[in-house]
Tab-separated table of N, CA and C in Angstrom:
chain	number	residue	atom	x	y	z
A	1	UNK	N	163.710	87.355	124.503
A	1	UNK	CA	164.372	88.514	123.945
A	1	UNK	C	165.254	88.062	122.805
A	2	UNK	N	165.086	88.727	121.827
A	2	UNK	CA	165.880	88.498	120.670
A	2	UNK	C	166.660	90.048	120.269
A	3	UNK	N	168.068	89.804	120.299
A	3	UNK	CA	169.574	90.453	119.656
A	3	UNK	C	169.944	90.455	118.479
A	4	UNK	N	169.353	91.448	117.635
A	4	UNK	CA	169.597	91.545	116.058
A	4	UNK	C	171.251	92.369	116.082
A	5	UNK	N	172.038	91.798	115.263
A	5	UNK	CA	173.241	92.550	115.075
A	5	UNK	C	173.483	93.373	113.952
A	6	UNK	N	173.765	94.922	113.757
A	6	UNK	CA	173.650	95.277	112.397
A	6	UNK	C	174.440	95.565	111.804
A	7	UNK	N	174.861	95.563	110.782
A	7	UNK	CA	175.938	96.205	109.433
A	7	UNK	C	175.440	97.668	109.297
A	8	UNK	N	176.376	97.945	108.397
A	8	UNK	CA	175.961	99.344	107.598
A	8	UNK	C	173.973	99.333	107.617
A	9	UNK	N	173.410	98.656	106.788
A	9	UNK	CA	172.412	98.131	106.501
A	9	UNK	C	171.722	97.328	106.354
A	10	UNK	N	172.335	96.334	107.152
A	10	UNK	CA	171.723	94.636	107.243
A	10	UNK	C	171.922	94.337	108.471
A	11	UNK	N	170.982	93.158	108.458
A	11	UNK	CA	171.514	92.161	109.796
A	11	UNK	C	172.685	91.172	109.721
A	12	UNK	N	173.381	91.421	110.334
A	12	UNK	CA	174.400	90.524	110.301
A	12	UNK	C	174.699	88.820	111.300
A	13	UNK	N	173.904	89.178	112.378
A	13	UNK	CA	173.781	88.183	112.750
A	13	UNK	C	172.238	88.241	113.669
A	14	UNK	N	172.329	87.268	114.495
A	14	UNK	CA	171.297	87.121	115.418
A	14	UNK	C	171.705	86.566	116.872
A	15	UNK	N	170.416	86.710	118.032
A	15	UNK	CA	170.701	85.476	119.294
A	15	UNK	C	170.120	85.710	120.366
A	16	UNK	N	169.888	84.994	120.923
A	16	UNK	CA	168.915	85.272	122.097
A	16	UNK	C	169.539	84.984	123.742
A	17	UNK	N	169.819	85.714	124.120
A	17	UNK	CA	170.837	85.963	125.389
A	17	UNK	C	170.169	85.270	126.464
A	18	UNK	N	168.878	85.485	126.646
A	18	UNK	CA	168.207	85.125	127.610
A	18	UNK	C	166.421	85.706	127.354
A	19	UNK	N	165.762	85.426	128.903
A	19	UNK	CA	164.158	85.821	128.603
A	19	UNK	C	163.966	86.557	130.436
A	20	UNK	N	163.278	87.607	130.269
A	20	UNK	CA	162.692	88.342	131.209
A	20	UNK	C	161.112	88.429	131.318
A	21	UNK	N	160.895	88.076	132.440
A	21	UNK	CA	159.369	88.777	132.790
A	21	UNK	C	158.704	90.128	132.164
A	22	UNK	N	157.611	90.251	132.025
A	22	UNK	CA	156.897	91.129	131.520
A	22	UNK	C	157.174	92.366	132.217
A	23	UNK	N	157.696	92.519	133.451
A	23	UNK	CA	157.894	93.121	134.486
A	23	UNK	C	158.665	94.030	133.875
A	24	UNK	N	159.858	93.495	133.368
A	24	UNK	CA	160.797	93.805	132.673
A	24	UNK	C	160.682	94.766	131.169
A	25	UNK	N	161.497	96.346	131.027
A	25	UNK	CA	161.774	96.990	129.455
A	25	UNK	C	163.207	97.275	129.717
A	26	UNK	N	163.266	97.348	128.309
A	26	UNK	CA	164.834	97.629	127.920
A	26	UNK	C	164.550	99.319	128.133
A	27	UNK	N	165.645	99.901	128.507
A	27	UNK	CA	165.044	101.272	129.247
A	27	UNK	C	166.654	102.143	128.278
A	28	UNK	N	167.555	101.287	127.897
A	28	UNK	CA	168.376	101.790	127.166
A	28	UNK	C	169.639	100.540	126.938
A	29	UNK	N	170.263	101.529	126.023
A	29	UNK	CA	171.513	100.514	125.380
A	29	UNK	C	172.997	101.365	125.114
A	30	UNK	N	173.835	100.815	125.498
A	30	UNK	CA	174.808	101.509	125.145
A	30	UNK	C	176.088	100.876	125.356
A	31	UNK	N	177.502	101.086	125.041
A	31	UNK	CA	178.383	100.727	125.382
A	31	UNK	C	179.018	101.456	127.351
A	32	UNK	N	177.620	100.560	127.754
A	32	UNK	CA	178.513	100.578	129.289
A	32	UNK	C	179.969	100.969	129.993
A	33	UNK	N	180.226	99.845	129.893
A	33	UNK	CA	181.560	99.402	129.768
A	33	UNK	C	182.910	99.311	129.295
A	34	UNK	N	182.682	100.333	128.046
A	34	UNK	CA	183.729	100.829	127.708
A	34	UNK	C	184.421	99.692	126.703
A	35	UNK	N	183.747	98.383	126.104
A	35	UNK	CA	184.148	97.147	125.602
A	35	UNK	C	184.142	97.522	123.838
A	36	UNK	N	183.555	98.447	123.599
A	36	UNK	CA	183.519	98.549	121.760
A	36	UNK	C	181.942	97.420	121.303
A	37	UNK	N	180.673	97.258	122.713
A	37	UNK	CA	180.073	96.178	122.024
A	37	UNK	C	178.743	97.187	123.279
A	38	UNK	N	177.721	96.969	122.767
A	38	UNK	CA	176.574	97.706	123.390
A	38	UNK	C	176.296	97.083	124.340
A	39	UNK	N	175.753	97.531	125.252
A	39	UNK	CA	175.051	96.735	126.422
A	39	UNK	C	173.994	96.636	126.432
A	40	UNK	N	172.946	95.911	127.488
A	40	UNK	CA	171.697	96.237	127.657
A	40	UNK	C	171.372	96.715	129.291
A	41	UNK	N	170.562	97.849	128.936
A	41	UNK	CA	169.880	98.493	130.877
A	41	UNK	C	168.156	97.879	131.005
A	42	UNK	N	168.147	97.101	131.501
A	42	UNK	CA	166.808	97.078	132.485
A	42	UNK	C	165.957	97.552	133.136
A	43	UNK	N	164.959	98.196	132.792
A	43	UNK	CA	164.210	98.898	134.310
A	43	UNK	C	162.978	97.894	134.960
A	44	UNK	N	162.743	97.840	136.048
A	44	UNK	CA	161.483	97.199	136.295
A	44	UNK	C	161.227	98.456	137.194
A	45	UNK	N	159.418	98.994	136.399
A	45	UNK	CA	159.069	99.901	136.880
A	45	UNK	C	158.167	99.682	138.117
A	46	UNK	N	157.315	98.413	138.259
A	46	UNK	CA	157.124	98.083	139.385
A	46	UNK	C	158.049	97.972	140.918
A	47	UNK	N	159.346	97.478	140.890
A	47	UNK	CA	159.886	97.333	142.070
A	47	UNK	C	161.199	98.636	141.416
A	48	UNK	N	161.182	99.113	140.612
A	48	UNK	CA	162.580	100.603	140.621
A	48	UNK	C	163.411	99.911	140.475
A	49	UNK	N	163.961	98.659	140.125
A	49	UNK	CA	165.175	98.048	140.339
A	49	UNK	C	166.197	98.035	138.330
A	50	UNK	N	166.841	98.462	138.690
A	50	UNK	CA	167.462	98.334	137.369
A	50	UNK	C	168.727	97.143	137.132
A	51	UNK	N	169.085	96.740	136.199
A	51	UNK	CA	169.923	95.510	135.728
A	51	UNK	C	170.662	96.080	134.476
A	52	UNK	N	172.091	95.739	134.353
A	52	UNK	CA	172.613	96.029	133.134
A	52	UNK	C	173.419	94.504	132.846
A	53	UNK	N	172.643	93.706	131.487
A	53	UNK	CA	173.590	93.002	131.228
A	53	UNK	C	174.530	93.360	130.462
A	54	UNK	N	175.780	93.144	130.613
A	54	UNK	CA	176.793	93.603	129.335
A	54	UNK	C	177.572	92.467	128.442
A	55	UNK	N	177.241	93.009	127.275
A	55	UNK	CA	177.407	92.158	126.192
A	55	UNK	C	178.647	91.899	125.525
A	56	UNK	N	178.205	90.648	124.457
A	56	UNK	CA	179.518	90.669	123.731
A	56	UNK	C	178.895	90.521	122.314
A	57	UNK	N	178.626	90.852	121.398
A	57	UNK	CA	177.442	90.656	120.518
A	57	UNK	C	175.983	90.520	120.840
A	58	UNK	N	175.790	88.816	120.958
A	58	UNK	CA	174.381	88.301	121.489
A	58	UNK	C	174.459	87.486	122.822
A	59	UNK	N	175.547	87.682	123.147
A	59	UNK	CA	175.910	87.081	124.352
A	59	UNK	C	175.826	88.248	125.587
A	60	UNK	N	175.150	87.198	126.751
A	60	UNK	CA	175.491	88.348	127.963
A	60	UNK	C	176.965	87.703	128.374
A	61	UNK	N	177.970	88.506	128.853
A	61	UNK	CA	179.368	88.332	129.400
A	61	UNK	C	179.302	88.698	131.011
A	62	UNK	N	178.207	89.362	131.657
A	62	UNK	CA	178.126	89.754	133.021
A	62	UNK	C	177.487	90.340	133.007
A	63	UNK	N	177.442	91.388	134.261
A	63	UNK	CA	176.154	92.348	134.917
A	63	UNK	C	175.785	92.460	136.403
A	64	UNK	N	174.366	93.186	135.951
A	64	UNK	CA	173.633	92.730	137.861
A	64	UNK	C	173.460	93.774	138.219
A	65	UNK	N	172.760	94.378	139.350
A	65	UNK	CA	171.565	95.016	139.521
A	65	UNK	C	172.458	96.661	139.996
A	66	UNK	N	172.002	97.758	139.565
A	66	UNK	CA	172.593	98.490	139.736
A	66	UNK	C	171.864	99.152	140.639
A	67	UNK	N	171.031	98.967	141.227
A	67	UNK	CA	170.074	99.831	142.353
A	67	UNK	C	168.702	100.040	142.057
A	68	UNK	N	168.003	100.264	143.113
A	68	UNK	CA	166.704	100.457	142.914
A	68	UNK	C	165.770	101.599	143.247
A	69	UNK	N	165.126	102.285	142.698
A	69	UNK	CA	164.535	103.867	143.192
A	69	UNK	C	162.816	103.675	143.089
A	70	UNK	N	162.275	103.816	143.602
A	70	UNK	CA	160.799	103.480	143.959
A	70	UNK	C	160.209	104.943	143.257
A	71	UNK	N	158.836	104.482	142.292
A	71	UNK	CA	158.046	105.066	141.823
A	71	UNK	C	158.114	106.199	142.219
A	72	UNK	N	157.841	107.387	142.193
A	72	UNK	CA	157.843	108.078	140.642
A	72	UNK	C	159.412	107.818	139.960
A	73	UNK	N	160.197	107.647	140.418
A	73	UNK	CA	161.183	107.799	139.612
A	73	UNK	C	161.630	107.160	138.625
A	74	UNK	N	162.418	107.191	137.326
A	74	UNK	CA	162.499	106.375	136.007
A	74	UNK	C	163.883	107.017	135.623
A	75	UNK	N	164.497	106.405	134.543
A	75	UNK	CA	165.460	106.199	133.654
A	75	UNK	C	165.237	107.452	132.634
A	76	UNK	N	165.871	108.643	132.766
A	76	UNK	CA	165.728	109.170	131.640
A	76	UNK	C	167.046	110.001	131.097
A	77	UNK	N	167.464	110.536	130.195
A	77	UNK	CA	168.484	111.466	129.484
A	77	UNK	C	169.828	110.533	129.639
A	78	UNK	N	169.261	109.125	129.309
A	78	UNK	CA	170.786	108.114	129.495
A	78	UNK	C	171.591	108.738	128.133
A	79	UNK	N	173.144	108.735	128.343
A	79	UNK	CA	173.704	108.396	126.812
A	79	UNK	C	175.151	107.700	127.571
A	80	UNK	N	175.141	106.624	126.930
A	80	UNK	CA	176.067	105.044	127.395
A	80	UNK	C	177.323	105.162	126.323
A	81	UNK	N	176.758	106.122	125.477
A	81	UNK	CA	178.203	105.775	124.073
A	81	UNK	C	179.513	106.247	124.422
């Protein structure tokens, strides 16, 4: 996984936090946490289990699994801002 950081209109920086299984989509992003810096949400649609790492740029700073809901169910009408 690669963490592009943006400006007005550029990239400003870069970084790679870590790597996930295929298993694994980014299912949303937002400022979680209330920190002024976006997070990342996890879904794995095979086992329902979701993960939020929370960031500090390109860095993960913490996280961990926020629960798990078994098929049909999914991630939808998030807003994190």
């Amino acid at each position: 996984m690669v963490v592009w950081l943006l400006g007005a209109a550029f990239v400003i920086g870069s970084g790679s936090p870590g790597t996930v299984t295929t298993d694994w989509a980014v299912a949303g992003t937002g400022d979680f946490n209330n920190d002024g810096f976006a997070d990342i949400l996890w879904y794995n649609a095979s086992s329902g289990q979701a993960v939020i790492w929370f960031m500090n740029g390109a860095s993960v700073i913490g996280g961990g699994s926020v629960g798990a809901a078994p098929s049909p169910w999914t991630i939808a009408g998030m807003n994190a801002d």
